[in-house]
Coordinates of C-alpha atoms and ligand atoms in Angstrom, one line a residue:
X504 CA 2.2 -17.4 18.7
X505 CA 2.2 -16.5 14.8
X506 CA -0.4 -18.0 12.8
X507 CA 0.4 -20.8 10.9
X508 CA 2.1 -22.5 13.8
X509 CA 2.3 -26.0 15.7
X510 CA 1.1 -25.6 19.5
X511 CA 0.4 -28.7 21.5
X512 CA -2.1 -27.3 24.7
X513 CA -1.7 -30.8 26.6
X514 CA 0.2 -33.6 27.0
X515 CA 2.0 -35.7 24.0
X516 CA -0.4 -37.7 22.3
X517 CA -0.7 -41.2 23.6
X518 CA -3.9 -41.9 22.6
X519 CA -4.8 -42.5 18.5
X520 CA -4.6 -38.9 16.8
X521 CA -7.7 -37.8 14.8
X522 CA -7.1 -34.6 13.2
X523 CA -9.6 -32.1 11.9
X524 CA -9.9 -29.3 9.8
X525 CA -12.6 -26.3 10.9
X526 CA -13.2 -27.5 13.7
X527 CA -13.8 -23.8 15.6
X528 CA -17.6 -24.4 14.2
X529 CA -20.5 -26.4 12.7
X530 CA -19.6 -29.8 11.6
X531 CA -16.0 -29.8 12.1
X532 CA -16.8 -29.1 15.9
X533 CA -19.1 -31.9 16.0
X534 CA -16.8 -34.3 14.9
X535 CA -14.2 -33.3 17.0
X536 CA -16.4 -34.3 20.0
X537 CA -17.3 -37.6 18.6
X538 CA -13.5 -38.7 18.2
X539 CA -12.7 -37.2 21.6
X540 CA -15.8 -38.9 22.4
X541 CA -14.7 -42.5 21.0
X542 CA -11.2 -42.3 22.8
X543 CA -8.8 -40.1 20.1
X544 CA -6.5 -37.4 20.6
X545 CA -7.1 -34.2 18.2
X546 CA -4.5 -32.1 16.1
X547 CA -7.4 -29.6 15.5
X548 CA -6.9 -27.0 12.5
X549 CA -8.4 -23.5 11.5
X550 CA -8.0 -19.4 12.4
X551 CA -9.3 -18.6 15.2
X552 CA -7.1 -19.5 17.5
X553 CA -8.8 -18.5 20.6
X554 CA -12.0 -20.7 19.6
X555 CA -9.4 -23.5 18.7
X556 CA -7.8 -23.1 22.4
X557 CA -11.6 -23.4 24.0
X558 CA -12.8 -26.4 21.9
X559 CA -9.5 -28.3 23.0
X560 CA -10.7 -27.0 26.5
X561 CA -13.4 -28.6 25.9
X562 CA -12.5 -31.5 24.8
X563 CA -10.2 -32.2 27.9
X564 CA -12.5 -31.5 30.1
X565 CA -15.4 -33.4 28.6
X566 CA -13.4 -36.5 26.9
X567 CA -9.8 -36.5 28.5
X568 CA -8.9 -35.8 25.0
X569 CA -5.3 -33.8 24.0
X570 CA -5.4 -31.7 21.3
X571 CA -2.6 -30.1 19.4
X572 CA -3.7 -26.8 17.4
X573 CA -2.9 -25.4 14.4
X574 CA -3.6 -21.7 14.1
X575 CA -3.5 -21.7 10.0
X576 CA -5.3 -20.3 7.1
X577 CA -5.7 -23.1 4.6
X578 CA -6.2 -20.4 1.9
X579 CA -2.4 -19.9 2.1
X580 CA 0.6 -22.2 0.8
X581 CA 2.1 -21.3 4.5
X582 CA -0.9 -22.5 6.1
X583 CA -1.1 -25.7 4.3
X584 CA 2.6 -26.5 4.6
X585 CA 2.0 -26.6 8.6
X586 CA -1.1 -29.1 8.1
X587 CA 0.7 -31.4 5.9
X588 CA 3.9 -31.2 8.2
X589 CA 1.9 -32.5 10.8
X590 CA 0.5 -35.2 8.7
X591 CA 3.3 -36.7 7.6
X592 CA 4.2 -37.4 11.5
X593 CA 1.1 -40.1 11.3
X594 CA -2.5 -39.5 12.3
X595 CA -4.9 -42.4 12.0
X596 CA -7.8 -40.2 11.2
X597 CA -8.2 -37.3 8.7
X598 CA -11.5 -35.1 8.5
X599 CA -10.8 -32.7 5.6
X600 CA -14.3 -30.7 6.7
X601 CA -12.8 -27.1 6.7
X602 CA -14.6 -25.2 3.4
X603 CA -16.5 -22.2 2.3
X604 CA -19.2 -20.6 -0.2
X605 CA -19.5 -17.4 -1.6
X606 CA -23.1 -15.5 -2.3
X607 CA -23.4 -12.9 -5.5
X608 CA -22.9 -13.8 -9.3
X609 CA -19.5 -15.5 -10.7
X610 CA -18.8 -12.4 -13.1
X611 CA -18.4 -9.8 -10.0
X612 CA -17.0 -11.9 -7.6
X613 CA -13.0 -10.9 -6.5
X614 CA -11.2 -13.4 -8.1
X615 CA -8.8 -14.1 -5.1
X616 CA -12.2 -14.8 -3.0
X617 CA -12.7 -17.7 -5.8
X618 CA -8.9 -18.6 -5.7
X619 CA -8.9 -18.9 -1.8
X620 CA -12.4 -21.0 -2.1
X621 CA -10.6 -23.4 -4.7
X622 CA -7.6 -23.4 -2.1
X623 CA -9.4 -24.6 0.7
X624 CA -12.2 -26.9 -0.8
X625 CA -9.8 -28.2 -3.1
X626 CA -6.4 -28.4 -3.5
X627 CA -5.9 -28.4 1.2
X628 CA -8.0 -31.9 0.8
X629 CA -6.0 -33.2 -1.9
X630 CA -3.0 -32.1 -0.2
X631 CA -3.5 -33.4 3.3
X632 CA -4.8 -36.9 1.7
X633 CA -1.5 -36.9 0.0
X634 CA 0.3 -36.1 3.0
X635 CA -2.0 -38.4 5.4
X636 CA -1.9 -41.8 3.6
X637 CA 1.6 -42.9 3.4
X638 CA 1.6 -43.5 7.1
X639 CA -1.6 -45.3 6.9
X640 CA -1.0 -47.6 4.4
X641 CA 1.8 -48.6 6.2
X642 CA -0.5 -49.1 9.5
X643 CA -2.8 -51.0 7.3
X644 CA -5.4 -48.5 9.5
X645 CA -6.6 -45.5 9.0
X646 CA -9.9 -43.4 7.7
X647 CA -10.2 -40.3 5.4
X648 CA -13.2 -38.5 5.7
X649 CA -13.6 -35.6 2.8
X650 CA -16.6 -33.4 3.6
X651 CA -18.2 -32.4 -0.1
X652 CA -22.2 -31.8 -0.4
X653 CA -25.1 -32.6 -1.9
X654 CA -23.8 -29.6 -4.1
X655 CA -21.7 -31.4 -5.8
X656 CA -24.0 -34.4 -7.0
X657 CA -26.7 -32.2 -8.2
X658 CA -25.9 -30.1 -11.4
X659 CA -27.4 -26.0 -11.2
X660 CA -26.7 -25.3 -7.6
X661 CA -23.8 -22.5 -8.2
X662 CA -20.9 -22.6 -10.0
X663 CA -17.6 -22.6 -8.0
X664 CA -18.5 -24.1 -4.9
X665 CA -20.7 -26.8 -6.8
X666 CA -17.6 -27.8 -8.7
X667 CA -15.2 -27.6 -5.7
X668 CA -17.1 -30.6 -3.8
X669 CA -17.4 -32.1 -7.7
X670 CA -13.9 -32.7 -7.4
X671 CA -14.2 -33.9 -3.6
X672 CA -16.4 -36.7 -4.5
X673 CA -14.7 -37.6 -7.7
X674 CA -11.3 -37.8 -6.2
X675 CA -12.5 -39.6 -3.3
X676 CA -14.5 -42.3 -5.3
X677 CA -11.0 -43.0 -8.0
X678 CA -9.3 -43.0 -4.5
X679 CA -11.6 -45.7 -2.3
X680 CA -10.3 -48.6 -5.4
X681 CA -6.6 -47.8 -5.2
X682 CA -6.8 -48.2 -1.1
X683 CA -9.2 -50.9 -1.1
X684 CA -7.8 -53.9 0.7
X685 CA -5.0 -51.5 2.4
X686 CA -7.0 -51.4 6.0
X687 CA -7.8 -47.6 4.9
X688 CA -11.3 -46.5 4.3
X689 CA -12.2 -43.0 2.5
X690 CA -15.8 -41.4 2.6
X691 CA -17.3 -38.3 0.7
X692 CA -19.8 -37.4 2.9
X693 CA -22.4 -35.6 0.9
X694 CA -24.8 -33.7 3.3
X695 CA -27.4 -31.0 2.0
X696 CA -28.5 -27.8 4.6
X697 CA -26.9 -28.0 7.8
X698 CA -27.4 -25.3 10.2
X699 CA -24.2 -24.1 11.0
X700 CA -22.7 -20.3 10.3
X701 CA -22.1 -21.5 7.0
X702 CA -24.6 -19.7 5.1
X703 CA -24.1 -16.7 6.8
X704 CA -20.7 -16.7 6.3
X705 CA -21.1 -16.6 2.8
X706 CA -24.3 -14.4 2.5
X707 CA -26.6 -16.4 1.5
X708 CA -30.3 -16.2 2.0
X709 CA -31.9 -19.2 3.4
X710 CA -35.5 -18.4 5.4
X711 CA -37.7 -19.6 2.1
X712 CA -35.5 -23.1 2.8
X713 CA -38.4 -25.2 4.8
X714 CA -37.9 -26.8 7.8
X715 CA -38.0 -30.0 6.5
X716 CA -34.8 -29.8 4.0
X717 CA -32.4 -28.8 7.4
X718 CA -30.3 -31.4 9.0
X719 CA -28.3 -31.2 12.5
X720 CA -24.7 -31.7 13.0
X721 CA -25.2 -34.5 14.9
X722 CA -27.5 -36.6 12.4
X723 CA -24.7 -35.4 9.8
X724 CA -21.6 -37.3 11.8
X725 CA -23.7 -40.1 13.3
X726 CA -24.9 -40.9 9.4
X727 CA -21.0 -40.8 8.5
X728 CA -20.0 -43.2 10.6
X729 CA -22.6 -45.7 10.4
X730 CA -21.8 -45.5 6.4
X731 CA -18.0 -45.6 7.5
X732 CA -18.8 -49.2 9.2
X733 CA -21.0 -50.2 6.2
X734 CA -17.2 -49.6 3.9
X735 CA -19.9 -46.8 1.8
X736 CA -17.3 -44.4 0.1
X737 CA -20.2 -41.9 -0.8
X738 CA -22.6 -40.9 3.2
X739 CA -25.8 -39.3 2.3
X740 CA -27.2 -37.7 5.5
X741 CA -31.0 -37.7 5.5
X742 CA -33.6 -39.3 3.6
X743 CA -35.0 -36.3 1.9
X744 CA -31.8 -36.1 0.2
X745 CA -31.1 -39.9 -0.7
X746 CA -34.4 -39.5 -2.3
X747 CA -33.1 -36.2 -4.3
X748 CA -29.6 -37.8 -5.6
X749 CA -31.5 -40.8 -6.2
X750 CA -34.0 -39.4 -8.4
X751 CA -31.6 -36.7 -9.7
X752 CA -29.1 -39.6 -11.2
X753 CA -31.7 -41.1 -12.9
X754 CA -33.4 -38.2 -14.5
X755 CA -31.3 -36.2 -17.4
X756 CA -29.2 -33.8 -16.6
X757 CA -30.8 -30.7 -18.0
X758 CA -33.9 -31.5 -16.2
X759 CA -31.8 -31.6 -13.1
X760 CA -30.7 -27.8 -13.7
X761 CA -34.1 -26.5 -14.4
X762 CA -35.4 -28.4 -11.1
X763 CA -32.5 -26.9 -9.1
X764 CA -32.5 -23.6 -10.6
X765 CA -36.0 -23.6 -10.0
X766 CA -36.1 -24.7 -6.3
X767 CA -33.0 -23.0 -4.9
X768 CA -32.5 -20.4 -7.3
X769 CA -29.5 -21.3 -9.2
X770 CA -28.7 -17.6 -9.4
X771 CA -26.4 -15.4 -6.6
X772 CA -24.3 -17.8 -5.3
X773 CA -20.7 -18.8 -6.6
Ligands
LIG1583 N1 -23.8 -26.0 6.2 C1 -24.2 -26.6 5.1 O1 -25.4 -26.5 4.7 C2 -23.3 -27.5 4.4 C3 -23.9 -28.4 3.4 C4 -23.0 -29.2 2.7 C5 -21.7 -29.2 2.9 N2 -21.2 -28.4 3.9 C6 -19.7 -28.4 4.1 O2 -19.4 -28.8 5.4 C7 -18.1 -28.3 5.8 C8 -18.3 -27.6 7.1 O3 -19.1 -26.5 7.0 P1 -20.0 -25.9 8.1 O4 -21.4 -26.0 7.6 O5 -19.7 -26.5 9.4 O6 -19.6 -24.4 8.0 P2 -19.1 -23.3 9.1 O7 -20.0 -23.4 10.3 O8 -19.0 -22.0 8.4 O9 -17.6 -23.8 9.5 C9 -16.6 -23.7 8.6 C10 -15.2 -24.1 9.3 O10 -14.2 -24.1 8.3 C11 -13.1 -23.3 8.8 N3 -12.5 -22.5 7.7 C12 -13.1 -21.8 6.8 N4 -12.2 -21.2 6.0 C13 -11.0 -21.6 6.5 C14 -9.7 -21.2 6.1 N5 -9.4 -20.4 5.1 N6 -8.6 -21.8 6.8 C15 -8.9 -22.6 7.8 N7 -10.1 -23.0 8.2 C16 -11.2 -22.4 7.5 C17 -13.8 -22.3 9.8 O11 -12.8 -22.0 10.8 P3 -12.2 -20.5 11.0 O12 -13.2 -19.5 10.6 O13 -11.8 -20.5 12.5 O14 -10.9 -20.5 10.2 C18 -14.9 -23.2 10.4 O15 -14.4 -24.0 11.5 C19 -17.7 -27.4 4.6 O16 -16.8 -28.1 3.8 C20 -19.0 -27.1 3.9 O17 -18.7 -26.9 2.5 C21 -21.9 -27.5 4.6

């Protein structure tokens, strides 16, 4: 099978179709399970196709869930174009989770590593929302979850990656008033350090990070939801970091980027 392609492993869907991007780890994997685990059917997105193929293993084994999978690279137009084929056949549940950082300084980092960052934080979310909602709206049902971060709440931490999930959390707040009263909910969830592979992924050095400030996937997607039934467009996992975007709106902003430059060493990440 090339990359970039449709494959359902099961059965047609019968059952209602949540799909998920980055699923083949970490958070996306997590809330793959809950939605098999609450009666959907997955379309289940990302590259490595043979950890795609397991989880929907999984999944059918564990939750009598079918999952379609979509062996694609989000970083490409070819890639996306699959995805957002697949939307506009209806899903009743989005999870745009898939994303990325980078480690080292802006001003040495390839430029095409930034680009593909920006492809897949960005413009794959706005895209698959664009392709996702019609159907929705037309269901009067339906729920968008955009995965952004405490990142992009709190001014200093980074550059690229703190104004990727910026943009996640702005364009999923102007979005929540269009759609409000059209049956379909959107959330920014905002979480802070999760252990996943994510930080190894992108280099980053995390063992002076105490205990304290790391959250699980599961408190992550249980936090989601119950903010999902509360209608809260912006999910804060964790009090230790309600308390920090709490304080951190109220406090100026230039006293924000000492604090974070300070604490997590604003320095060597993009
Ligand atoms: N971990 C944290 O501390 C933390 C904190 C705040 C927010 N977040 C956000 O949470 C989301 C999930 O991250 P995670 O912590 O679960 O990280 P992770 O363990 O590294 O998982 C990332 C997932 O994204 C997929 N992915 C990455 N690049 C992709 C691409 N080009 N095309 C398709 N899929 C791609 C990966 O799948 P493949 O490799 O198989 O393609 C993987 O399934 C991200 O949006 C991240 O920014 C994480």
């Amino acid at each position: 099978m090339t990359a970039e392609s449709i494959e359902p492993v099961s059965a047609p869907a019968s059952r209602p179709v949540a799909l998920v991007t980055g699923p083949t780890s970490g958070l996306g994997g997590e809330f793959a399970r809950h939605l098999a685990s609450r009666g959907y059917d997955l379309v289940l997105v990302a590259r490595n196709e043979l950890k795609l193929r397991a989880l929907a293993d999984d999944l059918r084994v564990g939750f009598g869930a079918n999952s379609e999978i979509i062996a694609a690279d989000l970083a490409t137009s070819a890639g996306r174009e699959t995805v957002i084929a697949r939307l506009e056949l209806g899903v009743e549940y989005l999870v745009n989770n898939a994303g990325f950082g980078t480690s080292g300084e802006f001003w040495t980092a390839d430029p095409e590593l930034l680009q593909s960052q920006l492809d897949v934080n960005v413009t794959a979310v706005m895209h698959f929302t664009r392709a996702a909602l019609p159907s929705m709206v037309a269901a009067a049902k339906g729920t968008v979850i955009n995965v952004a971060s405490v990142a992009g709440l709190l001014a200093g931490r980074g550059s690229t990656y703190s104004a990727s999930k910026a943009y996640v959390i702005s364009f999923s707040e102007g979005l929540s008033g269009g759609l409000a009263g059209t049956g379909v909910q959107i959330q920014a969830l905002c979480p802070g350090f999760i252990k996943t592979e994510f930080h190894q992924r992108a280099g980053i050095e995390m063992s002076s990070i105490p205990s304290f400030m790391w959250l699980n996937v599961e408190q992550v997607v249980q936090t989601s939801m119950k903010d999902l039934d509360k209608g809260k467009v912006i999910s804060i996992p964790g009090a230790q970091y309600k308390v920090l975007t709490a304080v951190g709106s109220k406090v100026p902003k230039s006293v924000v980027r000492k604090l974070t430059n300070l604490v997590g060493r604003g320095r060597g990440r993009t």
